[in-house]
Amino acid sequence: FSLLFQYSLAPAILKENKWWKIYSSIPGMGKYLKSAFLDGCEMYEDQNQTENSGVGDLYLQCVSNAAVYRPTFVSAIFFACTAVAARMSPSLNKEIWPAKYSAYLIALIITLFIPNTPLFTPFYLLIMRLCAMVFIFIQQVILIDMAYNWNESWVERSNICESREWGSGKKWLQAIVVSSVLLYLGCLIGVILLYKHFSGEAESSCGGNITVITFTWIGILSMLGAQLSGEEGSLLTTAVISAYSTYLAYSTVSKNPNATCNPTLGNEDVWGIAIGLFFTMISLIWTGWSWTAAERLTEEGVETARSLTPVDPARPDPATLNLDVPFLDEEERPTTGLVVSGNDEERFNNRHKDSLWKLNVVLVLISCWVAASLTGWGTISGGIGEAGEHTAANPLVGRFNMVMIALSQNLAVGLYMWTLLAPRIFPDRDFS
């Protein structure tokens, strides 16, 4: 819905194409919807730029951002309510989904007629940025878990192949090394390009960007050194985190409101959106899979089952039965199969009482992160003043976003460094 609203509904409202004219012919509907989406964006109408000018259409950007806020806001509220319900009774998480889908769609339709101010801007805009910042940190945990499992899976495959035929498992170990080298090569190329395009003509004028890029490179080398100097972690895991750190560095410098330091200012950040959504999809898929697979692949995921055999001595022994002779009397048929004891709902609640609500909280953060990725963290890039500053929106917004992303990046790198160094600092403690 977010992409549909951003790239279809918002332009249709401003350009008033054929289907919009058909919809607006309904008395009052078009008027209320259009006024809701344009609320708070009127200030950009006079600064509207043409496509040939090489800068973004501020008016369209504002309306497009407003279009993204609606489905992501409803998603965040939906999963927040689901988290509360799952905390009280985990079984509610898997029930009445047709009603949940209907409630979501009804709420989404209602938001189409709610003005942008004050619900979406500034209230949801601020909440979105804060939750997206938290998700960067959570996403780091997800990527660390995914990378560790990726590495362990290929090592296990290598061991299995080696047990069958000596030397046959080498290809899996080589694949780990090649994947790690490719990721590090991508990091190196990314850092070089960031220095080239985001350091400005005079280095002194873009000190913030240079600091972010330099600390990113230092962090990558520090993680690599810490991993290679000990037995903790793996090369592949470190490479994945390094690649993610490089992406966060790009996200940080691309929010700089100074045009001299930010060549992407005024243009739609297609690469940033694509990479952000890619990491989101990876995180979403892994989160959902790990939450369900963990239940299936552990002892707790399989309830104690017992085979039923005839307990009545008068009944025939199943081992001596002639299966070619049909049972004429149903009562004579021996009972077989698996029976799970206990109440299903109670057992489900006990097993998931501390997990399902957390999953829904992560989905709340993902909803906000999607909104941040599609809207450039709620910024509107366009006019450039004589000093190279953003003239259409408050430059403090861009700098605030830079600080939030950079802080999240440092916390993420620090978290991974802790997983590498903690076992050495506290050798007597179990960090497994």
PDB file of C-alpha atoms in Angstrom, residues 226-383:
ATOM      1  CA  ALA A 226      38.856  -8.134  16.653  1.00  0.00           C
ATOM      2  CA  GLN A 227      37.393 -11.102  14.816  1.00  0.00           C
ATOM      3  CA  LEU A 228      40.676 -12.337  13.318  1.00  0.00           C
ATOM      4  CA  SER A 229      42.549 -11.977  16.603  1.00  0.00           C
ATOM      5  CA  GLY A 230      40.222 -14.289  18.509  1.00  0.00           C
ATOM      6  CA  GLU A 231      38.011 -17.325  18.198  1.00  0.00           C
ATOM      7  CA  GLU A 232      34.734 -15.439  18.564  1.00  0.00           C
ATOM      8  CA  GLY A 233      32.513 -14.623  15.629  1.00  0.00           C
ATOM      9  CA  SER A 234      33.194 -15.501  12.010  1.00  0.00           C
ATOM     10  CA  LEU A 235      34.612 -13.754   8.975  1.00  0.00           C
ATOM     11  CA  LEU A 236      31.298 -13.959   7.117  1.00  0.00           C
ATOM     12  CA  THR A 237      29.347 -12.456  10.014  1.00  0.00           C
ATOM     13  CA  THR A 238      31.817  -9.576  10.311  1.00  0.00           C
ATOM     14  CA  ALA A 239      31.595  -8.962   6.557  1.00  0.00           C
ATOM     15  CA  VAL A 240      27.792  -8.774   6.684  1.00  0.00           C
ATOM     16  CA  ILE A 241      27.867  -6.275   9.564  1.00  0.00           C
ATOM     17  CA  SER A 242      30.542  -4.240   7.771  1.00  0.00           C
ATOM     18  CA  ALA A 243      28.365  -4.038   4.648  1.00  0.00           C
ATOM     19  CA  TYR A 244      25.417  -2.895   6.755  1.00  0.00           C
ATOM     20  CA  SER A 245      27.585  -0.275   8.455  1.00  0.00           C
ATOM     21  CA  THR A 246      28.622   1.053   5.036  1.00  0.00           C
ATOM     22  CA  TYR A 247      24.977   1.360   4.029  1.00  0.00           C
ATOM     23  CA  LEU A 248      24.229   3.288   7.220  1.00  0.00           C
ATOM     24  CA  ALA A 249      27.126   5.625   6.438  1.00  0.00           C
ATOM     25  CA  TYR A 250      25.572   6.353   3.045  1.00  0.00           C
ATOM     26  CA  SER A 251      22.180   6.899   4.656  1.00  0.00           C
ATOM     27  CA  THR A 252      23.775   9.369   7.067  1.00  0.00           C
ATOM     28  CA  VAL A 253      25.668  11.527   4.563  1.00  0.00           C
ATOM     29  CA  SER A 254      22.776  11.486   2.083  1.00  0.00           C
ATOM     30  CA  LYS A 255      20.687  13.367   4.667  1.00  0.00           C
ATOM     31  CA  ASN A 256      23.139  16.276   4.789  1.00  0.00           C
ATOM     32  CA  PRO A 257      21.164  19.459   3.956  1.00  0.00           C
ATOM     33  CA  ASN A 258      24.264  21.115   2.452  1.00  0.00           C
ATOM     34  CA  ALA A 259      24.198  20.703  -1.332  1.00  0.00           C
ATOM     35  CA  THR A 260      27.971  21.065  -1.542  1.00  0.00           C
ATOM     36  CA  CYS A 261      28.365  17.921   0.564  1.00  0.00           C
ATOM     37  CA  ASN A 262      25.359  16.024  -0.760  1.00  0.00           C
ATOM     38  CA  PRO A 263      25.057  15.528  -4.546  1.00  0.00           C
ATOM     39  CA  THR A 264      21.824  13.572  -4.051  1.00  0.00           C
ATOM     40  CA  LEU A 265      20.042  16.591  -2.573  1.00  0.00           C
ATOM     41  CA  GLY A 266      16.944  17.386  -4.572  1.00  0.00           C
ATOM     42  CA  ASN A 267      16.874  13.988  -6.315  1.00  0.00           C
ATOM     43  CA  GLU A 268      14.920  10.904  -5.397  1.00  0.00           C
ATOM     44  CA  ASP A 269      17.252   8.534  -3.575  1.00  0.00           C
ATOM     45  CA  VAL A 270      16.381   5.410  -5.552  1.00  0.00           C
ATOM     46  CA  TRP A 271      19.424   3.444  -4.417  1.00  0.00           C
ATOM     47  CA  GLY A 272      18.872   4.355  -0.792  1.00  0.00           C
ATOM     48  CA  ILE A 273      15.224   3.308  -0.958  1.00  0.00           C
ATOM     49  CA  ALA A 274      16.033   0.058  -2.770  1.00  0.00           C
ATOM     50  CA  ILE A 275      18.799  -0.967  -0.353  1.00  0.00           C
ATOM     51  CA  GLY A 276      16.701   0.026   2.656  1.00  0.00           C
ATOM     52  CA  LEU A 277      13.754  -2.057   1.462  1.00  0.00           C
ATOM     53  CA  PHE A 278      16.113  -4.951   0.672  1.00  0.00           C
ATOM     54  CA  PHE A 279      17.442  -4.997   4.242  1.00  0.00           C
ATOM     55  CA  THR A 280      13.861  -4.676   5.469  1.00  0.00           C
ATOM     56  CA  MET A 281      12.720  -7.698   3.467  1.00  0.00           C
ATOM     57  CA  ILE A 282      15.701  -9.737   4.650  1.00  0.00           C
ATOM     58  CA  SER A 283      14.997  -8.793   8.258  1.00  0.00           C
ATOM     59  CA  LEU A 284      11.276  -9.467   7.921  1.00  0.00           C
ATOM     60  CA  ILE A 285      11.757 -12.865   6.286  1.00  0.00           C
ATOM     61  CA  TRP A 286      14.424 -13.939   8.764  1.00  0.00           C
ATOM     62  CA  THR A 287      12.443 -12.706  11.765  1.00  0.00           C
ATOM     63  CA  GLY A 288       9.333 -14.591  10.683  1.00  0.00           C
ATOM     64  CA  TRP A 289      11.244 -17.748   9.793  1.00  0.00           C
ATOM     65  CA  SER A 290      13.377 -17.830  12.923  1.00  0.00           C
ATOM     66  CA  TRP A 291      10.346 -17.313  15.172  1.00  0.00           C
ATOM     67  CA  THR A 292       8.529 -20.264  13.618  1.00  0.00           C
ATOM     68  CA  ALA A 293      11.484 -22.519  12.859  1.00  0.00           C
ATOM     69  CA  ALA A 294      12.813 -22.235  16.379  1.00  0.00           C
ATOM     70  CA  GLU A 295       9.612 -23.820  17.643  1.00  0.00           C
ATOM     71  CA  ARG A 296       9.814 -26.646  15.133  1.00  0.00           C
ATOM     72  CA  LEU A 297      13.491 -27.450  15.478  1.00  0.00           C
ATOM     73  CA  THR A 298      13.801 -27.602  19.262  1.00  0.00           C
ATOM     74  CA  GLU A 299      12.514 -30.077  21.800  1.00  0.00           C
ATOM     75  CA  GLU A 300       9.997 -27.559  23.051  1.00  0.00           C
ATOM     76  CA  GLY A 301       8.532 -27.425  19.549  1.00  0.00           C
ATOM     77  CA  VAL A 302       7.367 -31.018  19.736  1.00  0.00           C
ATOM     78  CA  GLU A 303       4.973 -31.915  22.494  1.00  0.00           C
ATOM     79  CA  THR A 304       5.487 -35.155  24.370  1.00  0.00           C
ATOM     80  CA  ALA A 305       3.692 -37.746  22.300  1.00  0.00           C
ATOM     81  CA  ARG A 306       2.943 -41.312  23.164  1.00  0.00           C
ATOM     82  CA  SER A 307       2.015 -44.217  20.959  1.00  0.00           C
ATOM     83  CA  LEU A 308      -1.279 -45.832  21.780  1.00  0.00           C
ATOM     84  CA  THR A 309      -1.319 -49.611  21.912  1.00  0.00           C
ATOM     85  CA  PRO A 310      -4.129 -51.883  23.027  1.00  0.00           C
ATOM     86  CA  VAL A 311      -4.293 -51.919  26.778  1.00  0.00           C
ATOM     87  CA  ASP A 312      -7.111 -54.467  26.951  1.00  0.00           C
ATOM     88  CA  PRO A 313      -5.629 -58.005  27.119  1.00  0.00           C
ATOM     89  CA  ALA A 314      -8.691 -59.264  25.332  1.00  0.00           C
ATOM     90  CA  ARG A 315      -7.799 -57.223  22.268  1.00  0.00           C
ATOM     91  CA  PRO A 316      -5.456 -58.752  19.707  1.00  0.00           C
ATOM     92  CA  ASP A 317      -1.764 -57.823  19.704  1.00  0.00           C
ATOM     93  CA  PRO A 318      -1.044 -55.477  16.750  1.00  0.00           C
ATOM     94  CA  ALA A 319       2.203 -57.356  16.104  1.00  0.00           C
ATOM     95  CA  THR A 320       0.302 -60.584  15.380  1.00  0.00           C
ATOM     96  CA  LEU A 321      -2.550 -59.081  13.392  1.00  0.00           C
ATOM     97  CA  ASN A 322      -3.196 -60.262   9.845  1.00  0.00           C
ATOM     98  CA  LEU A 323      -3.702 -57.028   7.967  1.00  0.00           C
ATOM     99  CA  ASP A 324      -5.110 -58.867   4.953  1.00  0.00           C
ATOM    100  CA  VAL A 325      -8.206 -59.710   6.960  1.00  0.00           C
ATOM    101  CA  PRO A 326     -10.525 -56.691   7.282  1.00  0.00           C
ATOM    102  CA  PHE A 327     -11.953 -55.697  10.650  1.00  0.00           C
ATOM    103  CA  LEU A 328     -15.664 -56.399  10.591  1.00  0.00           C
ATOM    104  CA  ASP A 329     -16.258 -54.867  13.967  1.00  0.00           C
ATOM    105  CA  GLU A 330     -15.004 -51.319  14.623  1.00  0.00           C
ATOM    106  CA  GLU A 331     -14.632 -52.085  18.290  1.00  0.00           C
ATOM    107  CA  GLU A 332     -12.114 -54.801  17.458  1.00  0.00           C
ATOM    108  CA  ARG A 333      -9.815 -52.337  15.651  1.00  0.00           C
ATOM    109  CA  PRO A 334      -6.705 -51.552  17.789  1.00  0.00           C
ATOM    110  CA  THR A 335      -6.105 -47.920  18.547  1.00  0.00           C
ATOM    111  CA  THR A 336      -2.934 -46.506  16.991  1.00  0.00           C
ATOM    112  CA  GLY A 337      -1.387 -43.108  16.295  1.00  0.00           C
ATOM    113  CA  LEU A 338      -0.151 -40.131  18.294  1.00  0.00           C
ATOM    114  CA  VAL A 339      -2.013 -38.251  20.938  1.00  0.00           C
ATOM    115  CA  VAL A 340      -0.930 -34.925  22.370  1.00  0.00           C
ATOM    116  CA  SER A 341      -2.085 -34.468  25.904  1.00  0.00           C
ATOM    117  CA  GLY A 342      -3.365 -31.249  27.377  1.00  0.00           C
ATOM    118  CA  ASN A 343      -5.362 -28.292  26.177  1.00  0.00           C
ATOM    119  CA  ASP A 344      -4.075 -26.957  22.846  1.00  0.00           C
ATOM    120  CA  GLU A 345      -4.818 -23.284  23.553  1.00  0.00           C
ATOM    121  CA  GLU A 346      -3.298 -23.386  27.036  1.00  0.00           C
ATOM    122  CA  ARG A 347      -0.207 -25.138  25.749  1.00  0.00           C
ATOM    123  CA  PHE A 348       0.154 -22.605  22.927  1.00  0.00           C
ATOM    124  CA  ASN A 349      -0.168 -19.693  25.368  1.00  0.00           C
ATOM    125  CA  ASN A 350       2.457 -21.117  27.694  1.00  0.00           C
ATOM    126  CA  ARG A 351       4.890 -21.693  24.852  1.00  0.00           C
ATOM    127  CA  HIS A 352       4.490 -18.261  23.219  1.00  0.00           C
ATOM    128  CA  LYS A 353       3.694 -15.981  26.147  1.00  0.00           C
ATOM    129  CA  ASP A 354       7.084 -14.255  25.943  1.00  0.00           C
ATOM    130  CA  SER A 355       7.697 -14.338  22.191  1.00  0.00           C
ATOM    131  CA  LEU A 356       4.708 -13.435  20.035  1.00  0.00           C
ATOM    132  CA  TRP A 357       4.177  -9.977  21.501  1.00  0.00           C
ATOM    133  CA  LYS A 358       7.849  -9.217  20.888  1.00  0.00           C
ATOM    134  CA  LEU A 359       7.462 -10.282  17.277  1.00  0.00           C
ATOM    135  CA  ASN A 360       4.614  -7.806  16.857  1.00  0.00           C
ATOM    136  CA  VAL A 361       6.693  -5.041  18.440  1.00  0.00           C
ATOM    137  CA  VAL A 362       9.390  -5.720  15.833  1.00  0.00           C
ATOM    138  CA  LEU A 363       6.721  -5.432  13.129  1.00  0.00           C
ATOM    139  CA  VAL A 364       5.734  -2.026  14.561  1.00  0.00           C
ATOM    140  CA  LEU A 365       9.338  -0.899  14.187  1.00  0.00           C
ATOM    141  CA  ILE A 366       9.509  -2.326  10.662  1.00  0.00           C
ATOM    142  CA  SER A 367       6.393  -0.347   9.690  1.00  0.00           C
ATOM    143  CA  CYS A 368       8.082   2.861  10.823  1.00  0.00           C
ATOM    144  CA  TRP A 369      11.345   1.911   9.123  1.00  0.00           C
ATOM    145  CA  VAL A 370       9.533   1.389   5.811  1.00  0.00           C
ATOM    146  CA  ALA A 371       8.041   4.865   6.131  1.00  0.00           C
ATOM    147  CA  ALA A 372      11.472   6.320   6.912  1.00  0.00           C
ATOM    148  CA  SER A 373      13.064   4.537   3.944  1.00  0.00           C
ATOM    149  CA  LEU A 374      10.428   5.654   1.438  1.00  0.00           C
ATOM    150  CA  THR A 375      10.288   9.286   2.585  1.00  0.00           C
ATOM    151  CA  GLY A 376      13.973   9.899   3.312  1.00  0.00           C
ATOM    152  CA  TRP A 377      13.179  10.029   7.023  1.00  0.00           C
ATOM    153  CA  GLY A 378      10.445  12.575   6.355  1.00  0.00           C
ATOM    154  CA  THR A 379      12.628  15.128   4.585  1.00  0.00           C
ATOM    155  CA  ILE A 380      11.653  17.133   1.521  1.00  0.00           C
ATOM    156  CA  SER A 381      14.651  17.746  -0.751  1.00  0.00           C
ATOM    157  CA  GLY A 382      14.459  20.535  -3.255  1.00  0.00           C
ATOM    158  CA  GLY A 383      15.489  24.161  -3.405  1.00  0.00           C
TER     159      GLY A 383
END
